[in-house]
């Protein structure tokens, strides 16, 4: 009895409870582009000038086993905003200005779920889920949109900033539009034009907080950086002493600090769930203009962990324990149900793949809401499956950075490389870099994960073995 009393007393002390009548929390979601697992000092990366990110991590929780859904922009963003594997909602790859498909307006985004609860919703940054008007953010639950419709390298400008003519396929891109709502506000024509993107997105985000500080809001800040072409504003260019990538990271950190400061000024820090994460790992083709995987295998554009395992920090003072670390498997699809739970919003009517992370954020003993993760890439190839510490990789072709000339420096890309991947089993608990194949030592695990993969193939399909998924929903389409 005494033990029981002690247990409840300790629970009362350490369990952080939220008052039942607390106002609905604000949601801030800062989403980086191509920031790798090893890019942040607070993730064991090389020390950079990132005091604000260090502080965010110290005041919140670092998730050290967080996975983007796929290692490419549009697919990753579709998962983030819908809580679904991207192939469930029919999205793969990186959509360009000519794409006839897009995230279907029928899919329910985080913005739509929160708007239904009376939230003001704003996106300041890169959309990349369809650039035609019916598919732009204002038609997907956002009240305000200011930013690029797709990637900042989809423009007719060479890597050194000189114009490209139409003999180069990149020269056939239109000028990059900076959108305000459904219309282009102005156009980006030079690297100098890109240099102010982080700054202007941040200014708009801070203004949004100021204008909406008396009502609940969802601020989505998907930065263009550090996706190539890298660019930093005058205040940061040459200031890090660590090259242009360091300058860009320094400005991103400034941006995080500005958003934190705006919340503080309006007394909102303690009622805001603040999430910082990335869409995929570093684009290593670009050498010193790319980030770091922190030693994980390969990078963006692959199904290896360097492509999908990225930093994720969550802060909610008084609700999530400061300075905590969670090493349980979690994925980008889990953010939607986690946010919905915090805001008492309904989940989408259609099936989703995400699970709420609150058992982990609340530090419930033994909590482990996600036990499986499937690594899809290319149009719809099931390249690997994860359960617990195990990752089974299926035979497939893969992009590789591990060949001579695969990377180049100062903004120019290296040569694309391809490799054939055999069946292999990795124990990520002891071998996070996926170097030692254990399939012959653990045939039982291979059998178990193979059967599990068949379950996902039936649901979501697999082009590698020509299986159509029964649960795949069609994307939006231009007729
Ligand atoms: Mg990206």
XYZ file of N, CA and C and ligand atoms in Angstrom, residues 31-35 71-74 76-77 126 128 151 224 227 278-281 283 300, ligand 1:
67
model
N 9.221 23.752 -41.090
C 9.569 22.596 -41.919
C 10.735 22.975 -42.824
N 11.884 22.340 -42.592
C 13.054 22.641 -43.409
C 13.048 21.791 -44.668
N 13.822 22.248 -45.652
C 13.909 21.519 -46.923
C 15.327 20.960 -47.075
N 15.451 19.644 -47.025
C 16.738 18.947 -47.209
C 17.718 19.154 -46.048
N 17.209 19.427 -44.872
C 18.073 19.497 -43.685
C 18.283 18.078 -43.155
N 11.958 10.354 -49.142
C 13.096 11.259 -49.253
C 12.985 12.187 -50.449
N 11.811 12.764 -50.643
C 11.613 13.703 -51.741
C 10.439 14.620 -51.393
N 10.539 15.852 -51.916
C 9.695 16.958 -51.455
C 8.189 16.725 -51.431
N 7.592 16.495 -52.596
C 6.127 16.472 -52.652
C 5.568 15.296 -51.867
N 6.904 13.766 -49.353
C 7.092 14.018 -47.932
C 6.039 14.990 -47.392
N 5.775 16.043 -48.166
C 4.814 17.061 -47.723
C 3.382 16.541 -47.726
N 7.248 27.190 -48.922
C 7.093 26.288 -50.078
C 5.888 25.350 -49.926
N 4.357 22.999 -52.844
C 4.820 21.796 -53.564
C 3.860 20.612 -53.524
N 9.743 23.849 -55.889
C 11.107 24.005 -55.385
C 11.806 25.241 -55.936
N 12.324 27.538 -47.781
C 12.943 27.087 -49.029
C 14.306 26.465 -48.760
N 17.546 23.899 -49.183
C 17.508 23.307 -50.531
C 18.320 24.209 -51.467
N 12.194 18.386 -40.810
C 12.680 18.523 -42.186
C 11.941 17.561 -43.111
N 11.930 17.900 -44.413
C 11.160 17.058 -45.352
C 11.909 15.813 -45.792
N 13.236 15.870 -45.771
C 14.062 14.705 -46.144
C 15.519 15.036 -45.847
N 16.371 14.052 -46.041
C 17.784 14.227 -45.743
C 18.506 15.066 -46.786
N 20.787 16.591 -49.822
C 20.970 16.294 -51.252
C 22.474 16.302 -51.504
N 19.102 12.116 -49.598
C 17.867 12.441 -50.331
C 17.765 11.612 -51.615
Mg 13.386 18.444 -49.762
